Coordinates of C-alpha atoms and ligand atoms in Angstrom, one line a residue:
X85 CA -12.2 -92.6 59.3
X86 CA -11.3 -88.8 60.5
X87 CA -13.7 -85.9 59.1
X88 CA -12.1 -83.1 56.8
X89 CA -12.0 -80.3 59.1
X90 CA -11.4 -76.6 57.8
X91 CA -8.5 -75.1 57.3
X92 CA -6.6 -73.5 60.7
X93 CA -7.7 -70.0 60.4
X94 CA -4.7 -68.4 62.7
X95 CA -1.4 -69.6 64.2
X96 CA -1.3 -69.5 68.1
X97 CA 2.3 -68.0 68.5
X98 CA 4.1 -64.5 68.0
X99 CA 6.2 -65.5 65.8
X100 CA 6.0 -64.3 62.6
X101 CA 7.9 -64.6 59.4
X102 CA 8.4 -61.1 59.0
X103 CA 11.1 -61.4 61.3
X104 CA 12.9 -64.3 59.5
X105 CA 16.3 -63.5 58.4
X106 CA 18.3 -65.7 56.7
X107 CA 21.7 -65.0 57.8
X108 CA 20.1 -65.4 61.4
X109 CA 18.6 -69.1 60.5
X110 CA 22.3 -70.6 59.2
X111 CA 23.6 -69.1 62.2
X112 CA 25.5 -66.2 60.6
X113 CA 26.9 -68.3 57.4
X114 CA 25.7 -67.5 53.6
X115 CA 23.4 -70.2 51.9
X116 CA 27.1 -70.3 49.6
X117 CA 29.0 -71.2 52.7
X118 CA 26.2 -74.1 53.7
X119 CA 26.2 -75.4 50.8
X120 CA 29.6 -76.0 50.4
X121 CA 30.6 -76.8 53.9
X122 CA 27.8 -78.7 54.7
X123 CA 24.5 -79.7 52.9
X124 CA 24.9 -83.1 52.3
X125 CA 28.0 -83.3 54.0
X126 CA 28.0 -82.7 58.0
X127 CA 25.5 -81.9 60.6
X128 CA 25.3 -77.9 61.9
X129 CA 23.7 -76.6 64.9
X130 CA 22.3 -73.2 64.8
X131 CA 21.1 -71.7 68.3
X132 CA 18.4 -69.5 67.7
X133 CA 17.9 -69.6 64.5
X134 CA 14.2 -68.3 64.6
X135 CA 14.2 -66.4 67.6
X136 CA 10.6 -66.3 69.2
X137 CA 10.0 -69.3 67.4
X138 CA 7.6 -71.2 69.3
X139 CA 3.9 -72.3 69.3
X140 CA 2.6 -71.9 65.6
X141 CA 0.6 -75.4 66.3
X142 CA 0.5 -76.7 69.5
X143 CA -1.0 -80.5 70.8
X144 CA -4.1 -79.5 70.2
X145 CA -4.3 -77.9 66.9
X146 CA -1.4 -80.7 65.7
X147 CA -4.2 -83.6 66.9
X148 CA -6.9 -81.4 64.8
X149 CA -4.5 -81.6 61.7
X150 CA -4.6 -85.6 62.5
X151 CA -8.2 -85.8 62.1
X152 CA -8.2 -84.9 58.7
X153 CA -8.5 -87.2 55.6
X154 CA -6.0 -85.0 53.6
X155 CA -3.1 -85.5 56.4
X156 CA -0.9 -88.0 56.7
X157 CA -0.4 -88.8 60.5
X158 CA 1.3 -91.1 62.4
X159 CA 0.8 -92.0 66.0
X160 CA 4.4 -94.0 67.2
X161 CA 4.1 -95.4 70.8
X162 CA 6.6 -97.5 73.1
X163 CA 5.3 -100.0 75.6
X164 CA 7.0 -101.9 77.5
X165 CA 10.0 -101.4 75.3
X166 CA 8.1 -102.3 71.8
X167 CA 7.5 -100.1 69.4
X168 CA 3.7 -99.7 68.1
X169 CA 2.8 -97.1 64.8
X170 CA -1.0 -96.1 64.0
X171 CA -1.5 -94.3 60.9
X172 CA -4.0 -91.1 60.6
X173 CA -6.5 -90.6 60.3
X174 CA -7.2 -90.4 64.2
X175 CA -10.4 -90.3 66.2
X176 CA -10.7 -87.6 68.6
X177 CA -10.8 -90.4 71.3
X178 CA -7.2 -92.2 69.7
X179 CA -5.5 -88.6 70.5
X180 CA -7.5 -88.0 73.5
X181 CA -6.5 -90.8 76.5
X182 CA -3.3 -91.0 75.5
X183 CA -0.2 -91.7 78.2
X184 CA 1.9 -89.0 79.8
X185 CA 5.0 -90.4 78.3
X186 CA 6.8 -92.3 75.6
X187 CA 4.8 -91.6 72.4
X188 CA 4.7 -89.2 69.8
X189 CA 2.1 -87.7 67.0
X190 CA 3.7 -87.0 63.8
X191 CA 1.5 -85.0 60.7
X192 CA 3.6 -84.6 57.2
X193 CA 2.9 -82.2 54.7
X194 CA 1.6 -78.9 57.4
X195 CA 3.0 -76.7 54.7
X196 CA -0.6 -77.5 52.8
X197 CA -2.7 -76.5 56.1
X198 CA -0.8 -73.8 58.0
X199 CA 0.2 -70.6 55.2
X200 CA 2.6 -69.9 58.1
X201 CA 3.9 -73.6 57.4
X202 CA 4.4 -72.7 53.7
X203 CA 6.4 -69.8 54.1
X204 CA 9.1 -71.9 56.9
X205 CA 9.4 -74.4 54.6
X206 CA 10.1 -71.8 51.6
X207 CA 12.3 -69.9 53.9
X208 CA 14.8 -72.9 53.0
X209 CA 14.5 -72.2 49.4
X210 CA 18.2 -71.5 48.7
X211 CA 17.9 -74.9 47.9
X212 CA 15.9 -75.7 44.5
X213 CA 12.4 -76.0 45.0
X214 CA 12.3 -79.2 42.9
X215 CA 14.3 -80.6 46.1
X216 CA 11.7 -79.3 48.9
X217 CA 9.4 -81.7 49.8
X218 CA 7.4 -81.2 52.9
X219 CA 7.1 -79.7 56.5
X220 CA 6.7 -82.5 59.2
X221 CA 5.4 -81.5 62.7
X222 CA 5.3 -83.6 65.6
X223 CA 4.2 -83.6 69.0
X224 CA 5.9 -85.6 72.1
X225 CA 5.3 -85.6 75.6
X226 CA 8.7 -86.5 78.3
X227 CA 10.4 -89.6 76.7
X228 CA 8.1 -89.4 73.3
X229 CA 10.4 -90.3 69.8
X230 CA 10.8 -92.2 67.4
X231 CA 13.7 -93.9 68.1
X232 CA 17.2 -94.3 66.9
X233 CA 17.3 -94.0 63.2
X234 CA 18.5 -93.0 59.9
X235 CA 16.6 -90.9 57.5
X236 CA 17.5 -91.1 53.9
X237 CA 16.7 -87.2 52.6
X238 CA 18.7 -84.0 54.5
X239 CA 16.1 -82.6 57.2
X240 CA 16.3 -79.3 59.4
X241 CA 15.0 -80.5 62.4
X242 CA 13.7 -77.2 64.0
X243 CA 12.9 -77.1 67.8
X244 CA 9.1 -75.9 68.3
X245 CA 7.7 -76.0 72.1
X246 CA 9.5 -77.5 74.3
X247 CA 13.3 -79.6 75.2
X248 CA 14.3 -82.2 73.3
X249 CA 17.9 -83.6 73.6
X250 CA 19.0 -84.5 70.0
X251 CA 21.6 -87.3 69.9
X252 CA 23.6 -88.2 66.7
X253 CA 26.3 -90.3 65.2
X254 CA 28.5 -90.6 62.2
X255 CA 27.7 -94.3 62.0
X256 CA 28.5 -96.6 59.3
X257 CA 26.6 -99.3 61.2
X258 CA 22.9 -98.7 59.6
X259 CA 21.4 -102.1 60.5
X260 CA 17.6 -101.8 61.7
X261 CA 16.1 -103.9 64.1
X262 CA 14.0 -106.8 62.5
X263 CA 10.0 -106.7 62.7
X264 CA 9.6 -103.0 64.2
X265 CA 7.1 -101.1 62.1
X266 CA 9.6 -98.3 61.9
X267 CA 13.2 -98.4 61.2
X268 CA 14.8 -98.4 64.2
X269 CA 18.8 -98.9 64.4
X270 CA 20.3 -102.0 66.1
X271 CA 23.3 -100.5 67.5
X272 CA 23.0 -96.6 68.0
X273 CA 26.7 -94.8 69.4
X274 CA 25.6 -91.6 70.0
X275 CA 28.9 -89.1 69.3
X276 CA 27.5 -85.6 70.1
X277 CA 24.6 -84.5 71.6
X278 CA 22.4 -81.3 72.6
X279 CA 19.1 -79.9 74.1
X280 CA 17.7 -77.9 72.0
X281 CA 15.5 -75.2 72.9
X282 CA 12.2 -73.0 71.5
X283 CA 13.8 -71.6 67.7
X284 CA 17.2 -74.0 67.9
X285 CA 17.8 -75.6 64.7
X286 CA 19.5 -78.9 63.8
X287 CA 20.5 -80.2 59.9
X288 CA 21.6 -83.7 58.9
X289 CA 22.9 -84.7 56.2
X290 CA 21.4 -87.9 54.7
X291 CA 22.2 -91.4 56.7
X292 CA 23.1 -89.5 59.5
X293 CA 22.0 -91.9 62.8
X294 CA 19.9 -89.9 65.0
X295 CA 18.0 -89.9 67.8
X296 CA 15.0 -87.0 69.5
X297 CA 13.6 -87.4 73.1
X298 CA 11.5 -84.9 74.3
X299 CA 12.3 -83.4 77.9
X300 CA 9.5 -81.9 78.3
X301 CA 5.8 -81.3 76.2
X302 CA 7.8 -81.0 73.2
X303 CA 7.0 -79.9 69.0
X304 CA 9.6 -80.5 66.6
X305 CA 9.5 -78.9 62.9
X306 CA 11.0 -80.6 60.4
X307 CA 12.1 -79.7 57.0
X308 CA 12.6 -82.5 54.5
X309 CA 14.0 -82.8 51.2
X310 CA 12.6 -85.4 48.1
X311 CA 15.2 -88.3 47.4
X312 CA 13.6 -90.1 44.6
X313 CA 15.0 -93.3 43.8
X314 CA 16.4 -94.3 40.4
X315 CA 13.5 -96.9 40.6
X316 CA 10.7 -94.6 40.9
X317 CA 12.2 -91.9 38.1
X318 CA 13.4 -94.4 35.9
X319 CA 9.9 -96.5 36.2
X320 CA 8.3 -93.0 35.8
X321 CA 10.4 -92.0 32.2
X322 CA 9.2 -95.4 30.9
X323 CA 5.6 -94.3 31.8
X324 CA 6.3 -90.8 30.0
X325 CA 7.8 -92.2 27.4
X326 CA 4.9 -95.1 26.8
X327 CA 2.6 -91.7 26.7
X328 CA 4.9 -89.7 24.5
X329 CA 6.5 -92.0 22.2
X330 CA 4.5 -92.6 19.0
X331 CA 6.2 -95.3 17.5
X332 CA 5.4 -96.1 13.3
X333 CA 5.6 -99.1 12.0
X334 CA 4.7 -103.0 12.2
X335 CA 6.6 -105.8 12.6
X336 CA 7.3 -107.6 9.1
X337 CA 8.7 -110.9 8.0
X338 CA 8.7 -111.2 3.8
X339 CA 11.9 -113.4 3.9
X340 CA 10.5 -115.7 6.5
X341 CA 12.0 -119.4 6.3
X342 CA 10.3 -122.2 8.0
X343 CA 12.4 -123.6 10.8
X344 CA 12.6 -126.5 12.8
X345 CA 10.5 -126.3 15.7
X346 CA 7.5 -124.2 15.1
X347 CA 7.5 -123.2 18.6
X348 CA 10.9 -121.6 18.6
X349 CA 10.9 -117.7 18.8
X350 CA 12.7 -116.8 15.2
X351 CA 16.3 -115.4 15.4
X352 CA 14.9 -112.7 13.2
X353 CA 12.4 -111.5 15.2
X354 CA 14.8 -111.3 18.2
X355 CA 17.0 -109.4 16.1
X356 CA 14.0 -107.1 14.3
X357 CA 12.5 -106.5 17.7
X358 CA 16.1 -105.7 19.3
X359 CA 16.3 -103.1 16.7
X360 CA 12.7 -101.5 16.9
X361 CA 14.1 -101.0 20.9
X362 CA 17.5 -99.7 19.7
X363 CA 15.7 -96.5 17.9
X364 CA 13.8 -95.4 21.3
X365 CA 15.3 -92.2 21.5
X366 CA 14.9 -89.6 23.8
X367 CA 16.5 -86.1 24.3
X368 CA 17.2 -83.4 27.3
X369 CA 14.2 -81.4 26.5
X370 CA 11.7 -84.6 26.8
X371 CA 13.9 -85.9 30.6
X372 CA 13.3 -81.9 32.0
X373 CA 9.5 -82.0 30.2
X374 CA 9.0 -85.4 32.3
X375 CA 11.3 -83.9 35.5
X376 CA 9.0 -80.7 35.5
X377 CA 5.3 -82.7 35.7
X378 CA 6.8 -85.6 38.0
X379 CA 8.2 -83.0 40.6
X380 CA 4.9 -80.8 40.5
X381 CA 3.0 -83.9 40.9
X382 CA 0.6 -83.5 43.8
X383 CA 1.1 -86.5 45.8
X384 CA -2.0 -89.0 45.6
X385 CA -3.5 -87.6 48.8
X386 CA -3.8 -84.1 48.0
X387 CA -6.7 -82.4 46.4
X388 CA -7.6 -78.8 46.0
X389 CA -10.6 -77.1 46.2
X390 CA -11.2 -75.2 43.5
X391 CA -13.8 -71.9 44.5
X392 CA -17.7 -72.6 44.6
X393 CA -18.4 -70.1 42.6
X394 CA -15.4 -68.5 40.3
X395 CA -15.3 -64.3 39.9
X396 CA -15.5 -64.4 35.5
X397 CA -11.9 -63.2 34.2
X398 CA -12.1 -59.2 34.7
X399 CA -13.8 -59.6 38.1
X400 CA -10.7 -61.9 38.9
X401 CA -8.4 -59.1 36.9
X402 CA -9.4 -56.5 39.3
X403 CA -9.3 -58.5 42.6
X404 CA -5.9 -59.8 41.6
X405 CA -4.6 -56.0 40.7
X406 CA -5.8 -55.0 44.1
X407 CA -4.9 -57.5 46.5
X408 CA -2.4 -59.5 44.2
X409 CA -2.3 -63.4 44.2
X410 CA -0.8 -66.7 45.7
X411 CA -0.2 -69.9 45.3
X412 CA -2.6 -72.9 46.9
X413 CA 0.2 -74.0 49.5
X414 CA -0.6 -77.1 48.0
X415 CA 0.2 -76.0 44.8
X416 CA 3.6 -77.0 43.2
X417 CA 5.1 -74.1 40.1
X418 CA 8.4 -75.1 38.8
X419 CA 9.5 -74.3 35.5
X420 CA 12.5 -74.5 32.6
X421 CA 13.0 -71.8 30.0
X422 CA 9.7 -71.3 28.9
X423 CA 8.2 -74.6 29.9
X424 CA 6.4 -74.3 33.4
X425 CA 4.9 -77.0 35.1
X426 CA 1.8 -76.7 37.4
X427 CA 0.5 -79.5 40.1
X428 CA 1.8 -82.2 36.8
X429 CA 0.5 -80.4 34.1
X430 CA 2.7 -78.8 31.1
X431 CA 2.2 -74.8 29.8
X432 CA 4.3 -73.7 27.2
X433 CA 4.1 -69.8 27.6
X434 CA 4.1 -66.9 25.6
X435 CA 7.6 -64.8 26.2
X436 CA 5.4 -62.2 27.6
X437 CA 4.7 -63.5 30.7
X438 CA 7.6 -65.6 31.6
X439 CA 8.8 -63.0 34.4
X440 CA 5.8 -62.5 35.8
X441 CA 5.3 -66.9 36.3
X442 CA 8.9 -67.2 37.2
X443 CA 8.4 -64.3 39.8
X444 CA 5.2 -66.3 40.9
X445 CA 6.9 -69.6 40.8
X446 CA 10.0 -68.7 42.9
X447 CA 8.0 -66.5 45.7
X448 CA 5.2 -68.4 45.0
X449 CA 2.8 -64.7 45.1
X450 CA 2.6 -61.5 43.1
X451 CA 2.3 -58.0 44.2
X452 CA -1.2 -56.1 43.7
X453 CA -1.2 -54.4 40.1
X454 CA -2.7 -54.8 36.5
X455 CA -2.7 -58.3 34.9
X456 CA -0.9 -58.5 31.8
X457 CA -4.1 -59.9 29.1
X458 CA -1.4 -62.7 28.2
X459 CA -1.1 -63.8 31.6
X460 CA -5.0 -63.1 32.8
X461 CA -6.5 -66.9 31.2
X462 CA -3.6 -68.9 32.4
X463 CA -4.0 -67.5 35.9
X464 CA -7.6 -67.3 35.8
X465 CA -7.6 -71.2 34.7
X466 CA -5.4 -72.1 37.5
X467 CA -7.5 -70.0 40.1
X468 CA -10.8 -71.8 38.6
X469 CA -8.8 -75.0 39.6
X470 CA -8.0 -74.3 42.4
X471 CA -3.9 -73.4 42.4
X472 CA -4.0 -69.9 43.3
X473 CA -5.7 -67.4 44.8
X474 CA -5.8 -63.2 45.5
X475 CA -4.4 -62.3 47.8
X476 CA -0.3 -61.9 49.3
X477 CA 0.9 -64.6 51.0
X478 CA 1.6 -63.7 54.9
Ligands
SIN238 C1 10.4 -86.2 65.2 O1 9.9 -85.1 65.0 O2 10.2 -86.8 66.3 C2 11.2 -87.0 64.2 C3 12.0 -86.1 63.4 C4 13.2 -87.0 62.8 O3 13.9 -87.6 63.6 O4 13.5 -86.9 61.6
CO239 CO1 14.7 -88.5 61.4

C-alpha cells in the first residue's frame, strides 16, 4: 500500500493559465467550428496550442502522485515483446529501478491534486461539464506507451515534456489481442502520423486507432470525456427509481379459483403483477434529478477533507467577501433550472441565489464580495464538507 502524501504545493513549469487563450488552443477555430467540424467526428492537430506548455509535473512529482492511496496509477511495461500492467498504488522502490526504456507511468484524475490540473481540464469546458471526466498524465521514457489501441471516449492528447510521435488510423478493424492486460489492437495501419512537441495538441474522436511512443523523456496530458454505457445509466435509474418510487398497494386475489396444479404460478397473478409494472411511471424532471446526482457522483475513490476546525458562518462570510471562494477540484457542481447537484447530492434553491451557484458551478469560483444571507448556509454547509473553499482559483 502507498501512503497519502500532501497535496503538490506548486507546479514546476512557467506556464501559466493566465496565458491560455482559447482561440490559440483549437488552433485559431471557434469552439462552434470544432464542434461541428470535428468533436466526435475527425481527428485535429493543433501545433502550439499552449505555447510554454511544458513541465507542470515532471517524473518525479508524477511518481509522487503514484504513491498516493487516492490516485489511480498504472505502471504498463513491455518485455521482451509482452505486455505487463501494475496498478497504483506504487512503492517508492516500484518507480525507482525502473528500465531506461519501454514502459510508461500513467496517474488519472490530476485534476483533484494539481489546481493547475483543474483549470486545463476546465479550459475544455466549451464542452458541457457533465461530459468532462478527468485529466490523465503520464510519464514515458524512449520507446515507453501503451500500445496500439482504441479508446472509447474523445481525448485531447496534449504533449507535456518531451517527443512523442503519435500514429493513428481510421480503422474499422478494432480487434484486440487476446490475454494482454490492456487492449491492444491486432492489426494496427497507421494512416498519418506526427511528433509532437512541448504544448502540441492532438484530439480523437472516439474508436479512433492510435498509437504514442515517446522519443525522448516524454509527459503526455490527456483530456478525457465520460461515455457511460446504457448499462450503467439504465442500471443506475432502476436504483433511483427503487429509492424514489413509493409504490401503494398489495397484491389481492378475492376471485381466486383453485386450479389444477397447485404449483403453477396463477394466470392472474401474471397478469395483476404485469399491470402493477405497467403503472411505473417516470417523467423528465425525475431522469435530469437522477442525471444531476449520477454525474456529480464522486467516483468511489475520492474523498474530501473537510477543514479541522471550520470558521462559524460570519467568520466564513468575511473570509469569503475578501478572498472569494472555490471549488474542491474534487468537487463536481452541475445543475438544471433551479435544481443543483453537488458531489451526488440534490439542493433545490431559493431564486435568490441561482446566479450566484450557476456563476460558481460554471467557473467553478466566485469573486471576493458580500455573501448574499440566502446563499451564506448552503455554502458554509458545503465548505464544512469539504467542497469549497476561500479563496480564487489560480
Ligand atoms: C498515454 O499517455 O500514454 C496514453 C494516452 C492515450 O493513448 O490515450
Ligand atoms: Co488512448
Amino acid at each position: 500500500m502507498g501512503k497519502p502524501l500532501s497535496p503538490l504545493a506548486k507546479p514546476v513549469g512557467p506556464f501559466s493559465m493566465a496565458r491560455f487563450s482559447l482561440k490559440c488552443l483549437l488552433g485559431g477555430i471557434t469552439p462552434e467550428t470544432f464542434l461541428a467540424e470535428y468533436w466526435q467526428k475527425k481527428p485535429l492537430l493543433v501545433r502550439q496550442a499552449l505555447p510554454g506548455f511544458g513541465d507542470w509535473l515532471n517524473r518525479t512529482s508524477l511518481s509522487d502522485l503514484a504513491r498516493r492511496d487516492d490516485a489511480e496509477s498504472r505502471l504498463v511495461r513491455f518485455i521482451r515483446g509482452e505486455c505487463l500492467l501494475d496498478r497504483g498504488p506504487f512503492e517508492a522502490e516500484d518507480l525507482a529501478g525502473l528500465p531506461k526504456k519501454n514502459w510508461s507511468l500513467l496517474v488519472s484524475g490530476v485534476n483533484h491534486f494539481l489546481p493547475e490540473g483543474d483549470a486545463l481540464l476546465h479550459a475544455f469546458d466549451f464542452i458541457p461539464l457533465a461530459r468532462l471526466d478527468d485529466l490523465m498524465v503520464s510519464f514515458a521514457p524512449p520507446g515507453g506507451g501503451v500500445g496500439p489501441h482504441f479508446d472509447s471516449y474523445d481525448v485531447f492528447l496534449i504533449q507535456g515534456l518531451g517527443r512523442r510521435r503519435w500514429e493513428i488510423s481510421a480503422q474499422d478493424d478494432l480487434e484486440v489481442m487476446d490475454g494482454a492486460p490492456l487492449r491492444i489492437l491486432k492489426r494496427f495501419t497507421p494512416e498519418q502520423s506526427w511528433e509532437l512537441e512541448p504544448g502540441d495538441l492532438l484530439y480523437l474522436p472516439p474508436q479512433y486507432a492510435h498509437n504514442g511512443v515517446a522519443l525522448s523523456d516524454c509527459m503526455t496530458w490527456s483530456v478525457g470525456f465520460r461515455v457511460p454505457t446504457a448499462e450503467d445509466m439504465v442500471g443506475n435509474f432502476l436504483n433511483y427509481l427503487q429509492d424514489n418510487l413509493k409504490p401503494t398497494g398489495l397484491y389481492s386475489d378475492p376471485d381466486l379459483k383453485r386450479q389444477r396444479h397447485p404449483a403453477e404460478i396463477p394466470a392472474t397473478m401474471l397478469d395483476q403483477v404485469a399491470a402493477m409494472l405497467k403503472a411505473i411511471r417516470w417523467d423528465k424532471d425525475m431522469v435530469a434529478d437522477f442525471l444531476g446526482n449520477y454525474l456529480s457522483e464522486p467516483k468511489s475513490h475520492i474523498f474530501f477533507d473537510p477543514p479541522e476546525r471550520p470558521l462559524k458562518a460570519a467568520a466564513f462570510a468575511k473570509t469569503v467577501a475578501k478572498r472569494g471562494v472555490r471549488l474542491d477540484p474534487r468537487s463536481q457542481l452541475l445543475f438544471r433550472g433551479a435544481i443543483f447537484h453537488m458531489n451526488g447530492e440534490r439542493l433545490a434553491a431559493l431564486p435568490e441565489t441561482h446566479a450566484a451557484l450557476q456563476s460558481l458551478a460554471d467557473h467553478r469560483s466566485l469573486p471576493p464580495g458580500p455573501v448574499d444571507t440566502a446563499l451564506l448556509p448552503i455554502l458554509h454547509e458545503w465548505y464544512v464538507a469539504g467542497y469549497l473553499l476561500p479563496g480564487m482559483r489560480g
